[in-house]
């Protein structure tokens, strides 16, 4: 499998502030990265798909101006939660993949708590 | 049509028993069916995956059975161990160029009693 890291693993922020989460693909060049959120005891909900060097494609109902995604290189994608509110508190997980393979490999997740 | 339905929602199995989790899908364009294992507070880990050209795939104690005509696939965990206690997600994706989006099932919380 592939090794994926996320930073930070946990973050607590005040309502109204912005938080950036990094996702790094450590052992292969990821042409595509995905961002998910997961509420307790629920399945993973895809937020957006990002390809290196191009704008992210957001799923229906996900506010692109609130959840800013930058896929800066083949090994790094960032998710910025802008003007966070308590309802944005969740577990955010990225995954990586690349062209012509089916597998997606997930990061360890970031627990965001907005107070 | 993009849904993947997973059952049961929770499952309790005795140590040494067989754990069976089932998934069903509607979209016949799906051509890749992975299973993920997730421990509390961790990201999902790819466990095993199958493509529709085979009816079964086995890796160690984990087996996927695939029934293309019924549009169903299942995960069997043989000789279940307490360390297998986790949440399991089935998923499916479409063929095509580039990485494809996964559609996840609702998850099954598996508990293996010692």
Coordinates of N, CA and C in Angstrom, one line a residue:
Chain A
X1 N 0.8 -1.2 0.0 CA 0.0 0.0 0.0 C 0.8 1.2 0.0
X2 N 0.2 2.4 0.0 CA 0.9 3.7 0.0 C 0.8 4.3 1.4
X3 N 1.8 5.1 1.8 CA 1.9 5.7 3.0 C 1.4 7.2 2.9
X4 N 0.4 7.5 3.6 CA -0.2 8.9 3.5 C -0.2 9.5 4.9
X5 N 0.3 10.7 5.0 CA 0.3 11.4 6.3 C -0.7 12.6 6.3
X6 N -1.1 13.0 7.4 CA -2.0 14.2 7.6 C -1.5 14.9 8.8
X7 N -1.5 16.3 8.6 CA -1.1 17.1 9.7 C -2.0 18.3 9.8
X8 N -2.5 18.7 11.0 CA -2.3 18.0 12.3 C -3.2 16.8 12.4
X9 N -3.0 16.0 13.4 CA -3.9 14.9 13.7 C -5.1 15.3 14.5
X10 N -4.9 16.4 15.3 CA -6.0 17.0 16.0 C -5.8 18.5 16.0
X11 N -6.9 19.2 15.9 CA -6.9 20.6 16.1 C -8.2 21.1 16.7
X12 N -8.0 22.1 17.6 CA -9.1 22.8 18.2 C -9.0 24.2 17.9
X13 N -10.0 24.8 17.4 CA -10.0 26.2 17.0 C -11.2 26.9 17.4
X14 N -11.2 28.2 17.5 CA -12.3 29.0 17.9 C -13.2 29.3 16.7
X15 N -14.5 29.5 16.9 CA -15.4 29.8 15.8 C -15.0 31.1 15.1
X16 N -15.0 31.0 13.8 CA -14.7 32.2 13.0 C -13.3 32.2 12.5
X17 N -12.4 31.3 13.0 CA -11.1 31.2 12.5 C -11.0 30.2 11.4
X18 N -9.8 30.2 10.7 CA -9.6 29.2 9.6 C -8.5 28.2 10.0
X19 N -8.7 27.0 9.5 CA -7.8 25.9 9.8 C -7.3 25.2 8.6
X20 N -6.0 25.0 8.5 CA -5.5 24.3 7.3 C -5.0 22.9 7.7
X21 N -5.4 21.9 6.9 CA -5.0 20.5 7.1 C -4.2 20.1 5.9
X22 N -3.1 19.5 6.1 CA -2.2 19.0 5.1 C -2.3 17.5 4.9
X23 N -2.2 17.1 3.6 CA -2.2 15.7 3.3 C -1.0 15.4 2.4
X24 N -0.2 14.5 2.8 CA 1.0 14.2 2.0 C 1.1 12.7 1.6
X25 N 1.4 12.5 0.3 CA 1.6 11.1 -0.2 C 3.1 10.9 -0.1
X26 N 3.5 10.0 0.8 CA 4.9 9.8 1.1 C 5.7 8.9 0.2
X27 N 5.0 8.0 -0.5 CA 5.8 7.1 -1.3 C 5.4 6.9 -2.7
X28 N 4.4 7.7 -3.2 CA 4.2 7.8 -4.6 C 3.6 9.1 -5.0
X29 N 3.7 9.4 -6.3 CA 3.2 10.6 -6.8 C 1.7 10.5 -7.1
X30 N 0.9 11.2 -6.3 CA -0.5 11.1 -6.4 C -1.1 12.1 -7.4
X31 N -1.6 11.6 -8.5 CA -2.2 12.5 -9.5 C -3.6 13.0 -9.0
X32 N -4.2 12.2 -8.1 CA -5.5 12.6 -7.6 C -5.5 12.4 -6.1
X33 N -6.1 13.4 -5.4 CA -6.3 13.3 -4.0 C -7.8 13.6 -3.7
X34 N -8.3 12.9 -2.7 CA -9.7 13.1 -2.3 C -9.8 13.5 -0.9
X35 N -10.8 14.3 -0.6 CA -11.0 14.8 0.8 C -12.4 14.3 1.2
X36 N -12.4 13.7 2.4 CA -13.7 13.1 3.0 C -13.9 13.8 4.3
X37 N -15.1 13.8 4.8 CA -15.4 14.0 6.2 C -16.2 12.9 6.7
X38 N -16.1 12.6 8.0 CA -16.8 11.5 8.6 C -17.3 11.9 10.0
X39 N -18.6 11.8 10.2 CA -19.2 12.1 11.4 C -19.2 10.8 12.3
X40 N -19.3 10.9 13.6 CA -19.2 9.7 14.4 C -20.2 8.6 14.0
X41 N -19.7 7.4 13.9 CA -20.5 6.2 13.6 C -21.2 6.3 12.3
X42 N -20.6 7.1 11.4 CA -21.2 7.2 10.0 C -20.1 6.9 9.0
X43 N -20.6 6.8 7.8 CA -19.7 6.4 6.7 C -18.9 7.6 6.2
X44 N -18.0 7.5 5.3 CA -17.2 8.5 4.7 C -18.0 9.3 3.7
X45 N -18.0 10.6 3.8 CA -18.7 11.4 2.8 C -17.6 12.2 1.9
X46 N -17.6 11.9 0.6 CA -16.7 12.6 -0.2 C -17.0 14.1 -0.3
X47 N -16.0 14.9 -0.1 CA -16.2 16.4 -0.2 C -15.7 16.9 -1.6
X48 N -14.6 16.4 -2.0 CA -14.0 16.9 -3.2 C -12.9 16.1 -3.7
X49 N -12.7 16.2 -5.0 CA -11.6 15.5 -5.7 C -10.7 16.5 -6.3
X50 N -9.4 16.3 -6.1 CA -8.5 17.3 -6.6 C -7.4 16.6 -7.4
X51 N -7.1 17.2 -8.6 CA -6.0 16.7 -9.4 C -4.9 17.8 -9.4
X52 N -3.7 17.3 -9.4 CA -2.5 18.2 -9.3 C -2.5 19.3 -10.4
X53 N -2.4 20.5 -9.9 CA -2.4 21.6 -10.9 C -3.7 22.1 -11.4
X54 N -4.8 21.5 -11.0 CA -6.1 22.0 -11.4 C -7.0 22.3 -10.3
X55 N -8.1 22.9 -10.6 CA -9.1 23.2 -9.5 C -9.8 21.9 -9.0
X56 N -10.1 21.9 -7.8 CA -10.8 20.8 -7.2 C -12.2 20.7 -7.7
X57 N -12.8 19.5 -7.8 CA -14.2 19.3 -8.1 C -14.9 18.9 -6.8
X58 N -15.9 19.8 -6.5 CA -16.6 19.6 -5.2 C -17.9 18.8 -5.4
X59 N -18.2 18.0 -4.4 CA -19.5 17.3 -4.4 C -20.6 18.2 -4.2
X60 N -21.8 17.8 -4.6 CA -23.0 18.6 -4.4 C -23.2 18.8 -2.9
X61 N -23.5 20.1 -2.6 CA -23.7 20.5 -1.2 C -22.5 20.9 -0.5
X62 N -21.3 20.7 -1.0 CA -20.1 21.2 -0.3 C -19.7 22.6 -0.8
X63 N -19.6 23.5 0.1 CA -19.3 24.9 -0.2 C -17.8 25.0 -0.6
X64 N -17.6 25.4 -1.8 CA -16.2 25.5 -2.3 C -15.5 26.7 -1.7
X65 N -16.2 27.7 -1.3 CA -15.6 28.9 -0.7 C -15.3 28.7 0.8
X66 N -15.9 27.7 1.4 CA -15.7 27.4 2.8 C -14.6 26.4 2.9
X67 N -14.6 25.4 2.0 CA -13.6 24.3 2.1 C -12.6 24.5 0.9
X68 N -11.5 25.2 1.1 CA -10.6 25.5 0.1 C -9.6 24.4 -0.1
X69 N -9.4 23.9 -1.3 CA -8.5 22.8 -1.5 C -7.5 23.2 -2.5
X70 N -6.2 22.9 -2.2 CA -5.1 23.3 -3.1 C -4.3 22.0 -3.2
X71 N -4.1 21.5 -4.4 CA -3.3 20.4 -4.7 C -2.0 20.9 -5.4
X72 N -1.1 21.3 -4.5 CA 0.0 22.1 -5.0 C 1.0 21.3 -5.7
X73 N 1.2 20.0 -5.4 CA 2.1 19.1 -6.0 C 1.6 17.7 -6.1
X74 N 2.4 16.8 -6.6 CA 2.0 15.4 -6.7 C 2.1 14.7 -5.4
X75 N 2.5 15.4 -4.4 CA 2.6 14.8 -3.0 C 1.9 15.6 -1.9
X76 N 1.4 16.7 -2.3 CA 0.8 17.5 -1.2 C -0.6 18.1 -1.7
X77 N -1.6 18.0 -0.8 CA -2.8 18.7 -0.9 C -3.2 19.3 0.4
X78 N -3.8 20.4 0.4 CA -4.3 21.1 1.6 C -5.7 21.4 1.5
X79 N -6.4 21.2 2.7 CA -7.8 21.6 2.9 C -7.8 22.7 3.9
X80 N -8.4 23.8 3.6 CA -8.5 24.9 4.5 C -10.0 25.1 4.8
X81 N -10.3 25.0 6.1 CA -11.7 25.3 6.5 C -11.8 26.7 6.9
X82 N -12.5 27.5 6.2 CA -12.5 29.0 6.4 C -13.7 29.3 7.3
X83 N -13.5 30.3 8.2 CA -14.5 30.8 9.1 C -15.3 29.6 9.7
X84 N -14.5 28.8 10.4 CA -15.0 27.5 10.9 C -16.1 27.8 12.0
X85 N -17.1 26.9 12.0 CA -18.2 27.0 13.0 C -18.3 25.6 13.6
X86 N -19.0 25.5 14.8 CA -19.0 24.3 15.5 C -19.6 23.1 14.6
X87 N -20.5 23.4 13.7 CA -21.0 22.3 12.8 C -20.0 21.8 11.9
X88 N -18.8 22.5 11.8 CA -17.7 21.9 10.9 C -16.9 20.9 11.7
X89 N -17.1 20.8 13.0 CA -16.4 19.8 13.7 C -16.6 18.4 13.2
X90 N -15.6 17.7 12.9 CA -15.7 16.4 12.2 C -14.3 15.8 12.1
X91 N -14.3 14.6 11.5 CA -13.1 13.9 11.2 C -12.8 14.0 9.7
X92 N -11.7 14.7 9.4 CA -11.4 14.9 7.9 C -10.3 14.0 7.5
X93 N -10.6 13.3 6.4 CA -9.6 12.2 5.9 C -9.3 12.5 4.5
X94 N -8.0 12.4 4.1 CA -7.7 12.5 2.7 C -7.3 11.1 2.2
X95 N -7.4 10.9 0.9 CA -6.9 9.7 0.3 C -6.2 10.1 -1.0
X96 N -5.3 9.2 -1.5 CA -4.5 9.4 -2.6 C -4.6 8.3 -3.6
X97 N -4.5 8.6 -4.9 CA -4.5 7.6 -5.9 C -3.8 8.2 -7.1
X98 N -3.7 7.4 -8.2 CA -3.0 7.9 -9.4 C -3.6 7.2 -10.6
X99 N -3.3 7.8 -11.7 CA -3.9 7.3 -13.0 C -3.6 5.8 -13.2
X100 N -4.6 5.1 -13.7 CA -4.4 3.8 -14.2 C -4.3 2.8 -13.0
X101 N -4.5 3.2 -11.8 CA -4.6 2.2 -10.7 C -6.0 2.5 -10.0
X102 N -6.5 1.4 -9.5 CA -7.8 1.5 -8.9 C -7.7 1.9 -7.4
X103 N -6.6 1.5 -6.8 CA -6.6 1.6 -5.3 C -6.5 3.1 -4.8
X104 N -7.2 3.3 -3.7 CA -7.1 4.6 -3.0 C -6.6 4.3 -1.6
X105 N -5.6 5.1 -1.2 CA -5.0 4.9 0.1 C -5.3 6.1 1.0
X106 N -5.7 5.8 2.2 CA -6.2 6.9 3.1 C -5.1 7.3 4.1
X107 N -5.3 8.6 4.5 CA -4.4 9.1 5.6 C -5.0 8.8 6.9
X108 N -4.4 9.1 8.0 CA -4.8 8.8 9.3 C -6.0 9.6 9.8
X109 N -6.3 10.7 9.1 CA -7.4 11.6 9.5 C -6.9 12.7 10.4
X110 N -7.8 13.8 10.4 CA -7.6 14.9 11.3 C -8.9 15.2 12.0
X111 N -8.8 15.2 13.3 CA -10.0 15.5 14.2 C -10.1 17.0 14.4
X112 N -11.1 17.7 13.8 CA -11.3 19.1 14.0 C -12.4 19.4 15.0
X113 N -12.1 20.2 16.0 CA -13.1 20.6 16.9 C -13.2 22.1 16.9
X114 N -14.3 22.6 16.7 CA -14.5 24.1 16.6 C -15.3 24.5 17.8
X115 N -14.8 25.4 18.7 CA -15.4 25.8 19.9 C -16.1 27.1 19.8
Chain B
X1 N -28.9 5.0 -7.9 CA -28.1 4.0 -8.6 C -26.7 4.0 -8.2
X2 N -26.2 5.1 -7.6 CA -24.9 5.2 -7.1 C -24.7 4.6 -5.7
X3 N -25.7 4.1 -5.1 CA -25.6 3.6 -3.7 C -25.0 2.2 -3.7
X4 N -24.4 2.0 -2.5 CA -23.9 0.7 -2.1 C -24.6 0.4 -0.8
X5 N -25.3 -0.7 -0.7 CA -26.0 -1.0 0.6 C -25.3 -2.1 1.3
X6 N -25.0 -1.8 2.6 CA -24.2 -2.7 3.4 C -25.0 -3.2 4.5
X7 N -24.8 -4.5 4.9 CA -25.5 -5.1 6.0 C -24.6 -6.2 6.6
X8 N -24.7 -6.5 7.9 CA -25.6 -5.8 8.9 C -24.9 -4.5 9.3
X9 N -25.6 -3.7 10.1 CA -25.0 -2.5 10.6 C -24.0 -2.8 11.7
X10 N -24.3 -3.8 12.5 CA -23.4 -4.3 13.5 C -23.4 -5.8 13.6
X11 N -22.3 -6.4 14.1 CA -22.2 -7.8 14.1 C -21.3 -8.2 15.3
X12 N -21.8 -9.2 16.0 CA -21.0 -9.8 17.1 C -20.7 -11.2 16.8
X13 N -19.4 -11.6 16.8 CA -19.0 -13.0 16.5 C -18.1 -13.5 17.6
X14 N -18.2 -14.7 17.9 CA -17.3 -15.3 18.9 C -15.9 -15.5 18.2
X15 N -14.9 -15.5 19.1 CA -13.5 -15.7 18.6 C -13.5 -17.1 17.9
X16 N -12.8 -17.1 16.8 CA -12.7 -18.4 16.0 C -13.8 -18.6 15.0
X17 N -14.9 -17.8 15.1 CA -16.0 -17.9 14.2 C -15.8 -17.2 12.8
X18 N -16.7 -17.3 12.0 CA -16.7 -16.6 10.7 C -17.5 -15.4 10.7
X19 N -17.0 -14.3 10.3 CA -17.7 -13.0 10.2 C -18.1 -12.8 8.7
X20 N -19.3 -12.5 8.5 CA -19.8 -12.3 7.1 C -20.5 -10.9 7.0
X21 N -20.0 -10.1 6.1 CA -20.6 -8.8 5.8 C -21.0 -8.7 4.4
X22 N -22.2 -8.2 4.1 CA -22.7 -8.2 2.7 C -22.9 -6.8 2.2
X23 N -22.7 -6.7 0.9 CA -23.0 -5.4 0.2 C -23.7 -5.7 -1.2
X24 N -24.5 -4.8 -1.5 CA -25.3 -4.9 -2.8 C -25.2 -3.5 -3.5
X25 N -25.1 -3.6 -4.8 CA -25.0 -2.4 -5.6 C -26.0 -2.4 -6.8
X26 N -26.3 -1.3 -7.4 CA -27.2 -1.2 -8.6 C -26.4 -0.9 -9.9
X27 N -25.4 -0.1 -9.8 CA -24.7 0.4 -11.0 C -23.8 -0.7 -11.6
X28 N -24.3 -1.2 -12.7 CA -23.5 -2.2 -13.4 C -22.2 -1.8 -14.0
X29 N -22.0 -0.5 -14.0 CA -20.7 0.1 -14.5 C -19.6 0.0 -13.4
X30 N -19.9 -0.3 -12.2 CA -18.9 -0.5 -11.1 C -18.0 -1.7 -11.5
X31 N -16.7 -1.5 -11.4 CA -15.8 -2.5 -11.8 C -14.7 -2.7 -10.8
X32 N -14.8 -2.2 -9.6 CA -13.8 -2.3 -8.6 C -14.5 -2.3 -7.3
X33 N -14.2 -3.3 -6.4 CA -14.9 -3.4 -5.2 C -14.0 -3.7 -4.0
X34 N -13.5 -2.6 -3.3 CA -12.6 -2.8 -2.2 C -13.4 -2.9 -0.9
X35 N -12.7 -3.5 0.1 CA -13.1 -3.4 1.5 C -12.1 -2.7 2.3
X36 N -12.6 -1.8 3.2 CA -11.7 -1.1 4.1 C -12.0 -1.4 5.5
X37 N -10.9 -1.4 6.3 CA -11.0 -1.7 7.8 C -10.7 -0.4 8.5
X38 N -11.5 0.0 9.4 CA -11.2 1.3 10.1 C -11.3 1.1 11.6
X39 N -10.2 1.4 12.3 CA -10.2 1.4 13.8 C -10.6 2.8 14.3
X40 N -11.1 2.9 15.5 CA -11.6 4.2 16.0 C -10.5 5.2 16.0
X41 N -10.8 6.4 15.5 CA -9.8 7.5 15.4 C -8.7 7.4 14.4
X42 N -8.9 6.4 13.5 CA -7.9 6.2 12.4 C -8.5 6.3 11.1
X43 N -7.7 6.4 10.0 CA -8.2 6.4 8.7 C -8.5 5.0 8.2
X44 N -9.3 4.8 7.2 CA -9.6 3.4 6.7 C -8.3 2.9 6.0
X45 N -8.2 1.6 6.2 CA -7.0 0.9 5.6 C -7.6 -0.1 4.6
X46 N -7.0 -0.1 3.4 CA -7.4 -1.1 2.3 C -7.1 -2.5 2.8
X47 N -8.1 -3.3 2.8 CA -8.0 -4.7 3.3 C -7.8 -5.7 2.1
X48 N -8.7 -5.6 1.2 CA -8.8 -6.6 0.1 C -9.7 -6.0 -1.0
X49 N -9.5 -6.3 -2.2 CA -10.4 -5.8 -3.3 C -10.5 -6.8 -4.4
X50 N -11.6 -6.7 -5.1 CA -11.9 -7.6 -6.2 C -12.4 -6.9 -7.4
X51 N -12.2 -7.4 -8.6 CA -12.8 -6.9 -9.8 C -13.8 -8.0 -10.3
X52 N -14.8 -7.6 -11.2 CA -15.9 -8.5 -11.5 C -15.5 -9.6 -12.4
X53 N -14.3 -9.8 -12.8 CA -13.9 -10.9 -13.7 C -13.6 -12.2 -12.9
X54 N -13.6 -12.1 -11.6 CA -13.4 -13.2 -10.7 C -14.6 -13.3 -9.7
X55 N -14.9 -14.5 -9.2 CA -16.0 -14.7 -8.3 C -15.5 -14.7 -6.8
X56 N -14.2 -14.9 -6.6 CA -13.7 -15.0 -5.3 C -12.2 -14.6 -5.2
X57 N -11.9 -13.9 -4.1 CA -10.5 -13.6 -3.9 C -10.2 -13.8 -2.4
X58 N -9.0 -14.5 -2.2 CA -8.7 -14.8 -0.8 C -7.3 -14.2 -0.5
X59 N -7.2 -13.6 0.7 CA -5.9 -13.1 1.2 C -5.9 -13.4 2.7
X60 N -5.1 -14.5 3.0 CA -5.1 -14.9 4.4 C -6.4 -15.3 4.9
X61 N -6.9 -14.7 6.0 CA -8.2 -15.1 6.6 C -9.3 -14.3 5.9
X62 N -9.0 -13.4 5.0 CA -10.1 -12.6 4.4 C -10.4 -13.1 3.0
X63 N -11.7 -13.2 2.7 CA -12.1 -13.6 1.4 C -13.3 -12.7 0.9
X64 N -13.2 -12.3 -0.3 CA -14.3 -11.6 -0.9 C -15.0 -12.6 -1.9
X65 N -16.3 -12.7 -1.8 CA -17.1 -13.5 -2.7 C -17.9 -12.5 -3.5
X66 N -17.9 -12.7 -4.9 CA -18.6 -11.7 -5.8 C -19.6 -12.4 -6.6
X67 N -20.8 -11.9 -6.7 CA -21.9 -12.5 -7.5 C -22.3 -11.4 -8.4
X68 N -21.8 -11.5 -9.7 CA -22.1 -10.4 -10.6 C -23.5 -10.3 -11.0
X69 N -24.2 -11.5 -11.2 CA -25.6 -11.5 -11.7 C -26.5 -10.9 -10.6
X70 N -26.2 -11.2 -9.3 CA -27.0 -10.7 -8.2 C -26.6 -9.3 -7.8
X71 N -25.5 -8.8 -8.3 CA -24.9 -7.5 -8.0 C -24.7 -7.4 -6.5
X72 N -24.0 -8.4 -5.9 CA -23.7 -8.5 -4.5 C -22.3 -9.0 -4.3
X73 N -21.7 -8.5 -3.2 CA -20.4 -9.0 -2.9 C -20.3 -9.0 -1.3
X74 N -19.5 -9.9 -0.8 CA -19.4 -10.1 0.6 C -18.0 -10.3 1.1
X75 N -17.8 -10.0 2.3 CA -16.5 -10.2 3.0 C -16.6 -11.3 4.0
X76 N -15.8 -12.3 4.0 CA -15.8 -13.3 5.0 C -14.4 -13.2 5.7
X77 N -14.5 -13.2 7.0 CA -13.3 -13.2 7.9 C -13.3 -14.6 8.6
X78 N -12.4 -15.4 8.3 CA -12.3 -16.7 8.9 C -11.5 -16.6 10.2
X79 N -11.8 -17.6 11.1 CA -11.1 -17.6 12.4 C -11.0 -16.2 13.0
X80 N -12.1 -15.5 13.1 CA -12.2 -14.1 13.6 C -11.5 -14.0 15.0
X81 N -10.7 -12.9 15.1 CA -9.9 -12.7 16.3 C -10.3 -11.3 16.9
X82 N -10.1 -11.2 18.2 CA -10.5 -9.9 18.8 C -9.9 -8.7 18.2
X83 N -8.7 -8.9 17.6 CA -8.0 -7.8 16.9 C -8.7 -7.4 15.6
X84 N -9.6 -8.2 15.1 CA -10.4 -7.9 13.9 C -11.6 -6.9 14.3
X85 N -11.8 -6.7 15.5 CA -12.9 -5.8 15.9 C -12.6 -4.4 15.4
X86 N -13.5 -3.9 14.5 CA -13.3 -2.7 13.8 C -14.6 -2.4 13.0
X87 N -14.6 -1.2 12.3 CA -15.7 -1.0 11.4 C -15.2 -1.3 10.0
X88 N -16.0 -2.0 9.3 CA -15.6 -2.4 7.9 C -16.6 -1.7 6.9
X89 N -16.0 -1.2 5.9 CA -16.7 -0.5 4.8 C -16.5 -1.2 3.5
X90 N -17.5 -1.5 2.8 CA -17.4 -1.9 1.4 C -17.5 -0.7 0.5
X91 N -17.0 -0.8 -0.7 CA -17.0 0.4 -1.6 C -17.1 -0.1 -3.0
X92 N -17.3 0.8 -4.0 CA -17.3 0.4 -5.4 C -17.0 1.7 -6.2
X93 N -16.4 1.4 -7.3 CA -16.0 2.5 -8.2 C -16.1 2.1 -9.7
X94 N -16.2 3.1 -10.6 CA -16.3 2.9 -12.0 C -15.0 2.8 -12.7
X95 N -15.0 2.1 -13.9 CA -13.9 2.0 -14.8 C -13.7 3.4 -15.4
X96 N -12.5 3.7 -15.8 CA -12.3 4.9 -16.6 C -10.9 5.4 -16.4
X97 N -10.6 6.4 -17.2 CA -9.2 6.9 -17.1 C -9.1 7.7 -15.8
X98 N -7.9 7.6 -15.2 CA -7.7 8.3 -14.0 C -8.3 7.6 -12.7
X99 N -8.1 8.2 -11.6 CA -8.6 7.6 -10.4 C -10.1 7.9 -10.3
X100 N -10.8 7.0 -9.8 CA -12.3 7.1 -9.8 C -12.8 7.2 -8.4
X101 N -13.9 7.9 -8.2 CA -14.5 8.1 -6.9 C -15.0 6.8 -6.4
X102 N -14.8 6.6 -5.1 CA -15.4 5.5 -4.4 C -16.8 5.8 -3.8
X103 N -17.7 4.9 -4.0 CA -19.0 5.0 -3.3 C -19.0 4.0 -2.1
X104 N -19.2 4.5 -0.9 CA -19.0 3.7 0.3 C -20.4 3.1 0.7
X105 N -20.3 1.9 1.3 CA -21.4 1.4 2.1 C -21.5 2.1 3.4
X106 N -22.5 1.8 4.2 CA -22.8 2.5 5.4 C -21.9 2.1 6.6
X107 N -21.2 0.9 6.4 CA -20.3 0.5 7.4 C -20.9 -0.6 8.3
X108 N -20.1 -1.5 8.8 CA -20.5 -2.6 9.7 C -19.5 -2.5 10.9
X109 N -20.1 -2.4 12.1 CA -19.2 -2.4 13.3 C -19.2 -3.8 13.8
X110 N -18.0 -4.4 13.6 CA -17.7 -5.8 14.0 C -17.1 -5.9 15.4
X111 N -17.6 -6.7 16.2 CA -17.1 -7.0 17.5 C -16.8 -8.5 17.6
X112 N -15.6 -8.9 18.0 CA -15.2 -10.3 18.1 C -15.1 -10.5 19.7
X113 N -15.9 -11.3 20.2 CA -15.8 -11.6 21.6 C -14.8 -12.7 21.9
X114 N -14.0 -12.5 22.9 CA -12.9 -13.5 23.2 C -13.5 -14.7 23.8

